Structure formats: C-alpha cells, structure tokens
C-alpha cells in the first residue's frame, strides 16, 4: 500500500494528506450527534492538545529541515528559517485584518477583522478555518520537500506530520461543532460547520507542495513560513482559548501531551 502511495505525484500525496486531515476533522465534528455540550475542562484540554501538536510539528517537521536545507545549500543557516518564520506570522496577522472572525468563548461583539453582519456561527467557522490554512500548507510543503530527497525530509516524515495534524483536528472539529449545537443549532448543521472548517487544508496542501516543486530555492523559506504561521495561531488563539475559562493546569497538561505525541510521531517516522 505504501509503495503505491510513494509512487504518486507529490501534489497528489499532499492532496491525500489534506483530505485525511479534513476527514478526521469531520470525525471529530461527528461527536455533535452524541453530545450537546462539552465540559469546559475537557474542551480546554482538547485545545491545549492541539496547541502542543502544532508546536512540536513546527520545530521537528518544519524548522529543523529548513535549517538543514539552508546549510546544504551553502546559505547562512539561520537566515531563511528566520525570514520565513516571521513572514508566516505576518501572513496570519494579515488574514486576521481582512477576514472577520470570532474566537471560541468570545461574545459576538468581540469579533475581529472588518465589521460584518455575519452570525456568530459563521464568525466561529471563519476563525477555525483561518488556522487550518497553515496546517494545510505545512502538509503540502512537507510532501514537496520529501520528493526532493533533501536532508531530514522523508515521505514517512510527511505522512507522520499529516497523521499528527489529523489527530489534533479531531478535537478541533468537536470544539467547533458541539458549542454550536449547544447554542441551539441543529446537529446536522453544526456538523456541517465543524467539518467544513477544514476544507481549506487539502487546497492549501496542494498549493504548498506545488510551490516547492516549482520553485525549489524557496523550500527553506516555505518550511519556516508554515512553522511561523502555525506558531502565530497557537500563541494568538489556541493557548489563550484553552486558558480562558479556568482549568489552566489541565490545558497545560493537554499541551504537553500533544507535544509529546507529535514529537514521538515525527522522531519515530521521520
């Protein structure tokens, strides 16, 4: 099975990886058919877990290979990773400015971005969708890097990254769908919003892989760009949300568990 997968075009591999993470988001959102509410302590742990996975993936799967590629190409080892990392954070900040959205646990009047008449459910959906973009890019860049056969990048490592991001997408899907159900939305509609928030991941994955394959010199920048975008989302959104309603110790433990799970996946498979 894996031999068949390894022979596919990297953009197709990235698409499959993105569809996989989207599918696990849908699986998480499907919990709305069984639960109307999630205990806030459990929700905080879930968000912390997602943050831990993204932090670990940002270093082991993205920044470390970026540094190694820069060294192999005779560049200043830290330059491309530093520039790409900062550009990734600036990219998400720009999206925050231009896309109206609302973070979990916030009231409608706390919506960020341009003023709009969107309902709270739409704003919550846009917020989750925003931070799924860098996850999709990370998957695509990882598969693109693996196809070039450079440094630490490997197809197994890219698959491990997709698995890790998919695992953390499950609680994200639930974290969006179940609260929407708790506010009175139908189960079917809440599920629809929850799973649809990750539809950008397959598209972003294809874009990431295609960009790396077309312009190979941008690879160190692209890897660090995805890392910077994910870290921005973690610090600006996931960690504050996981700590916003008490049970900060549980949220922190969730982060540490998520970090260890992704670290194990990356080291064992990469």
CSV table of C-alpha atoms in Angstrom, one decimal:
chain,number,residue,atom,x,y,z
A,1,UNK,CA,0.0,0.0,0.0
A,2,UNK,CA,2.7,2.5,1.0
A,3,UNK,CA,4.7,1.6,-2.2
A,4,UNK,CA,1.7,2.6,-4.2
A,5,UNK,CA,1.4,5.9,-2.3
A,6,UNK,CA,5.2,6.6,-2.7
A,7,UNK,CA,4.9,6.5,-6.5
A,8,UNK,CA,2.2,9.2,-6.7
A,9,UNK,CA,3.0,12.8,-7.7
A,10,UNK,CA,3.9,14.8,-4.6
A,11,UNK,CA,0.9,17.2,-5.1
A,12,UNK,CA,-1.4,14.2,-5.2
A,13,UNK,CA,0.2,12.9,-2.0
A,14,UNK,CA,-0.3,16.3,-0.4
A,15,UNK,CA,-3.9,16.3,-1.6
A,16,UNK,CA,-4.5,12.9,0.0
A,17,UNK,CA,-2.8,14.1,3.2
A,18,UNK,CA,-5.1,17.2,3.3
A,19,UNK,CA,-8.1,15.1,2.7
A,20,UNK,CA,-7.1,12.8,5.5
A,21,UNK,CA,-6.9,15.7,8.0
A,22,UNK,CA,-10.2,17.0,6.7
A,23,UNK,CA,-11.7,13.6,7.3
A,24,UNK,CA,-10.5,13.4,10.9
A,25,UNK,CA,-11.9,16.9,11.4
A,26,UNK,CA,-15.3,15.6,10.2
A,27,UNK,CA,-14.9,12.6,12.6
A,28,UNK,CA,-14.4,15.0,15.5
A,29,UNK,CA,-17.3,17.1,14.4
A,30,UNK,CA,-19.5,14.0,14.3
A,31,UNK,CA,-19.4,13.9,18.1
A,32,UNK,CA,-22.2,16.5,17.9
A,33,UNK,CA,-24.6,13.7,17.1
A,34,UNK,CA,-23.9,12.2,20.5
A,35,UNK,CA,-23.3,15.2,22.7
A,36,UNK,CA,-24.9,18.6,23.0
A,37,UNK,CA,-22.2,20.1,25.2
A,38,UNK,CA,-18.6,19.5,26.1
A,39,UNK,CA,-17.4,20.0,29.6
A,40,UNK,CA,-15.3,23.2,29.6
A,41,UNK,CA,-12.4,21.4,31.3
A,42,UNK,CA,-12.4,18.7,28.5
A,43,UNK,CA,-12.6,21.4,25.9
A,44,UNK,CA,-9.6,23.2,27.4
A,45,UNK,CA,-7.6,20.0,27.4
A,46,UNK,CA,-8.5,19.4,23.7
A,47,UNK,CA,-7.4,22.9,22.7
A,48,UNK,CA,-4.2,22.5,24.7
A,49,UNK,CA,-3.5,19.2,23.0
A,50,UNK,CA,-4.0,20.8,19.6
A,51,UNK,CA,-1.6,23.5,20.5
A,52,UNK,CA,1.0,21.0,21.7
A,53,UNK,CA,0.9,19.1,18.4
A,54,UNK,CA,1.3,22.3,16.3
A,55,UNK,CA,4.3,23.5,18.4
A,56,UNK,CA,6.1,20.1,18.0
A,57,UNK,CA,5.3,19.9,14.3
A,58,UNK,CA,6.6,23.4,13.8
A,59,UNK,CA,10.0,22.5,15.0
A,60,UNK,CA,10.7,18.9,14.1
A,61,UNK,CA,8.8,18.7,10.8
A,62,UNK,CA,9.4,22.3,9.6
A,63,UNK,CA,12.1,24.4,11.2
A,64,UNK,CA,14.7,21.7,11.7
A,65,UNK,CA,14.6,20.7,8.0
A,66,UNK,CA,14.6,24.3,7.0
A,67,UNK,CA,17.8,24.9,8.8
A,68,UNK,CA,19.4,21.8,7.4
A,69,UNK,CA,18.4,22.7,3.8
A,70,UNK,CA,19.9,26.1,4.2
A,71,UNK,CA,23.2,24.6,5.4
A,72,UNK,CA,23.3,22.1,2.5
A,73,UNK,CA,22.8,25.0,0.0
A,74,UNK,CA,25.7,26.9,1.5
A,75,UNK,CA,23.4,29.7,2.8
A,76,UNK,CA,23.5,31.3,6.3
A,77,UNK,CA,21.8,28.5,8.3
A,78,UNK,CA,19.5,30.8,10.2
A,79,UNK,CA,18.6,33.4,7.6
A,80,UNK,CA,16.0,31.6,5.5
A,81,UNK,CA,14.3,30.0,8.6
A,82,UNK,CA,14.2,33.3,10.4
A,83,UNK,CA,12.8,35.2,7.4
A,84,UNK,CA,10.3,32.5,6.5
A,85,UNK,CA,9.1,32.1,10.1
A,86,UNK,CA,8.4,35.8,10.6
A,87,UNK,CA,6.7,36.0,7.2
A,88,UNK,CA,4.4,33.2,8.2
A,89,UNK,CA,3.3,35.0,11.3
A,90,UNK,CA,2.8,38.2,9.4
A,91,UNK,CA,0.7,36.3,6.8
A,92,UNK,CA,-1.8,35.1,9.5
A,93,UNK,CA,-1.9,38.6,11.1
A,94,UNK,CA,-2.8,40.0,7.7
A,95,UNK,CA,-5.6,37.4,7.4
A,96,UNK,CA,-6.8,38.5,10.8
A,97,UNK,CA,-7.2,42.0,9.5
A,98,UNK,CA,-9.1,41.2,6.3
A,99,UNK,CA,-11.2,38.2,7.4
A,100,UNK,CA,-14.0,38.7,10.0
A,101,UNK,CA,-13.9,36.0,12.7
A,102,UNK,CA,-14.7,35.2,16.3
A,103,UNK,CA,-12.6,33.1,18.7
A,104,UNK,CA,-14.3,30.4,20.8
A,105,UNK,CA,-15.7,31.5,24.2
A,106,UNK,CA,-16.0,35.1,23.0
A,107,UNK,CA,-19.1,37.2,22.7
A,108,UNK,CA,-20.3,38.3,19.2
A,109,UNK,CA,-19.3,41.9,19.8
A,110,UNK,CA,-15.7,40.7,20.3
A,111,UNK,CA,-15.4,39.7,16.6
A,112,UNK,CA,-12.2,40.7,14.9
A,113,UNK,CA,-11.5,41.9,11.4
A,114,UNK,CA,-13.8,44.1,9.3
A,115,UNK,CA,-17.2,44.8,10.7
A,116,UNK,CA,-19.8,42.5,9.3
A,117,UNK,CA,-23.4,41.3,9.8
A,118,UNK,CA,-22.3,37.7,9.9
A,119,UNK,CA,-23.9,35.5,12.5
A,120,UNK,CA,-21.8,34.2,15.4
A,121,UNK,CA,-21.7,30.7,13.9
A,122,UNK,CA,-20.2,32.0,10.7
A,123,UNK,CA,-17.6,34.0,12.6
A,124,UNK,CA,-16.6,31.0,14.7
A,125,UNK,CA,-16.3,28.9,11.5
A,126,UNK,CA,-14.1,31.5,9.9
A,127,UNK,CA,-11.8,31.6,12.9
A,128,UNK,CA,-11.2,27.9,12.8
A,129,UNK,CA,-10.8,27.9,9.1
A,130,UNK,CA,-8.1,30.6,9.3
A,131,UNK,CA,-5.8,28.5,11.4
A,132,UNK,CA,-6.4,25.4,9.3
A,133,UNK,CA,-4.7,27.2,6.4
A,134,UNK,CA,-1.1,26.9,7.8
A,135,UNK,CA,-1.7,23.3,8.7
A,136,UNK,CA,-2.6,22.5,5.1
A,137,UNK,CA,0.5,24.5,3.9
A,138,UNK,CA,2.7,22.5,6.3
A,139,UNK,CA,1.4,19.2,4.9
A,140,UNK,CA,2.0,20.3,1.3
A,141,UNK,CA,5.5,21.7,1.9
A,142,UNK,CA,6.5,18.5,3.8
A,143,UNK,CA,5.4,16.3,0.9
A,144,UNK,CA,7.1,18.6,-1.6
A,145,UNK,CA,10.3,18.5,0.4
A,146,UNK,CA,10.2,14.7,0.7
A,147,UNK,CA,10.0,14.4,-3.0
A,148,UNK,CA,13.2,16.4,-3.4
A,149,UNK,CA,15.1,13.9,-1.3
A,150,UNK,CA,16.9,16.6,0.7
A,151,UNK,CA,18.2,16.4,4.3
A,152,UNK,CA,15.9,15.2,7.0
A,153,UNK,CA,12.8,15.3,4.9
A,154,UNK,CA,11.2,11.9,4.1
A,155,UNK,CA,7.9,10.6,2.8
A,156,UNK,CA,7.4,8.8,6.1
A,157,UNK,CA,8.0,12.0,8.0
A,158,UNK,CA,5.5,13.9,5.8
A,159,UNK,CA,3.0,11.1,6.5
A,160,UNK,CA,3.7,11.4,10.2
A,161,UNK,CA,3.1,15.1,10.0
A,162,UNK,CA,-0.3,14.6,8.3
A,163,UNK,CA,-1.2,12.0,11.0
A,164,UNK,CA,-0.3,14.4,13.8
A,165,UNK,CA,-2.2,17.3,12.3
A,166,UNK,CA,-5.1,14.9,11.7
A,167,UNK,CA,-5.1,13.8,15.3
A,168,UNK,CA,-5.3,17.3,16.6
A,169,UNK,CA,-8.0,18.2,14.1
A,170,UNK,CA,-10.4,15.8,15.7
A,171,UNK,CA,-10.8,17.8,18.9
A,172,UNK,CA,-10.9,21.0,16.8
A,173,UNK,CA,-13.9,19.7,14.9
A,174,UNK,CA,-15.6,18.8,18.1
A,175,UNK,CA,-14.6,22.1,19.7
A,176,UNK,CA,-16.5,24.0,16.9
A,177,UNK,CA,-19.5,21.7,16.2
A,178,UNK,CA,-20.6,20.9,19.8
A,179,UNK,CA,-20.7,24.5,21.1
A,180,UNK,CA,-22.7,25.5,18.0
A,181,UNK,CA,-25.2,22.7,18.9
A,182,UNK,CA,-25.3,24.0,22.5
A,183,UNK,CA,-26.4,27.3,21.2
A,184,UNK,CA,-29.4,25.7,19.5
A,185,UNK,CA,-28.2,24.9,16.1
A,186,UNK,CA,-29.3,21.6,14.6
A,187,UNK,CA,-27.0,18.6,14.9
A,188,UNK,CA,-26.7,18.3,11.1
A,189,UNK,CA,-25.9,22.0,10.6
A,190,UNK,CA,-23.4,22.1,13.5
A,191,UNK,CA,-21.7,19.0,12.0
A,192,UNK,CA,-21.6,20.8,8.6
A,193,UNK,CA,-19.9,23.8,10.0
A,194,UNK,CA,-17.4,21.7,12.0
A,195,UNK,CA,-16.2,19.6,9.1
A,196,UNK,CA,-16.3,22.4,6.6
A,197,UNK,CA,-13.8,24.4,8.6
A,198,UNK,CA,-11.0,22.1,7.4
A,199,UNK,CA,-11.9,22.1,3.7
A,200,UNK,CA,-9.1,24.6,3.2
A,201,UNK,CA,-6.5,22.0,4.2
A,202,UNK,CA,-6.5,19.9,1.0
A,203,UNK,CA,-6.3,23.1,-1.1
A,204,UNK,CA,-3.6,24.7,1.0
A,205,UNK,CA,-1.6,21.4,0.9
A,206,UNK,CA,-1.7,21.3,-2.9
A,207,UNK,CA,-0.6,24.9,-3.1
A,208,UNK,CA,2.3,24.3,-0.6
A,209,UNK,CA,3.5,21.2,-2.5
A,210,UNK,CA,3.2,22.9,-5.9
A,211,UNK,CA,5.1,26.0,-4.8
A,212,UNK,CA,8.0,24.0,-3.5
A,213,UNK,CA,8.2,21.8,-6.6
A,214,UNK,CA,8.0,24.8,-9.0
A,215,UNK,CA,10.5,27.0,-7.1
A,216,UNK,CA,12.9,24.7,-5.2
A,217,UNK,CA,15.0,27.5,-3.8
A,218,UNK,CA,12.1,28.7,-1.7
A,219,UNK,CA,12.0,25.4,0.2
A,220,UNK,CA,13.7,26.6,3.4
A,221,UNK,CA,11.5,29.7,3.4
A,222,UNK,CA,8.4,27.7,2.8
A,223,UNK,CA,9.0,25.3,5.6
A,224,UNK,CA,9.7,28.1,8.1
A,225,UNK,CA,6.7,30.1,6.7
A,226,UNK,CA,4.4,27.2,7.6
A,227,UNK,CA,6.0,26.9,11.0
A,228,UNK,CA,5.7,30.7,11.7
A,229,UNK,CA,2.0,30.6,10.7
A,230,UNK,CA,1.2,27.7,13.0
A,231,UNK,CA,3.1,29.2,15.9
A,232,UNK,CA,1.2,32.5,15.5
A,233,UNK,CA,-2.1,30.6,15.6
A,234,UNK,CA,-1.0,28.7,18.7
A,235,UNK,CA,0.1,31.8,20.7
A,236,UNK,CA,-2.6,34.1,19.5
A,237,UNK,CA,-5.6,31.7,19.6
A,238,UNK,CA,-5.3,28.2,20.9
A,239,UNK,CA,-3.3,28.8,24.1
A,240,UNK,CA,-5.4,31.8,25.2
A,241,UNK,CA,-8.7,30.0,24.5
A,242,UNK,CA,-7.5,26.9,26.4
A,243,UNK,CA,-6.7,29.0,29.4
A,244,UNK,CA,-9.7,31.4,29.2
A,245,UNK,CA,-12.2,29.5,31.4
A,246,UNK,CA,-10.2,28.0,34.2
A,247,UNK,CA,-8.6,24.6,34.5
A,248,UNK,CA,-5.3,26.1,33.3
A,249,UNK,CA,-3.3,23.1,34.6
A,250,UNK,CA,-5.4,20.7,32.6
A,251,UNK,CA,-5.0,22.8,29.5
A,252,UNK,CA,-1.2,22.9,30.0
A,253,UNK,CA,-1.1,19.2,30.6
A,254,UNK,CA,-3.1,18.7,27.4
A,255,UNK,CA,-0.5,20.9,25.5
A,256,UNK,CA,2.4,18.8,26.9
A,257,UNK,CA,0.7,15.5,25.9
A,258,UNK,CA,0.0,16.9,22.4
A,259,UNK,CA,3.7,18.0,22.1
A,260,UNK,CA,4.9,14.5,23.1
A,261,UNK,CA,2.6,12.7,20.8
A,262,UNK,CA,3.7,14.8,17.8
A,263,UNK,CA,7.4,14.5,18.8
A,264,UNK,CA,7.1,10.7,19.0
A,265,UNK,CA,5.4,10.6,15.6
A,266,UNK,CA,8.0,12.8,14.0
A,267,UNK,CA,11.1,11.2,15.5
A,268,UNK,CA,9.8,7.6,15.1
A,269,UNK,CA,8.5,8.1,11.5
A,270,UNK,CA,10.9,10.8,10.3
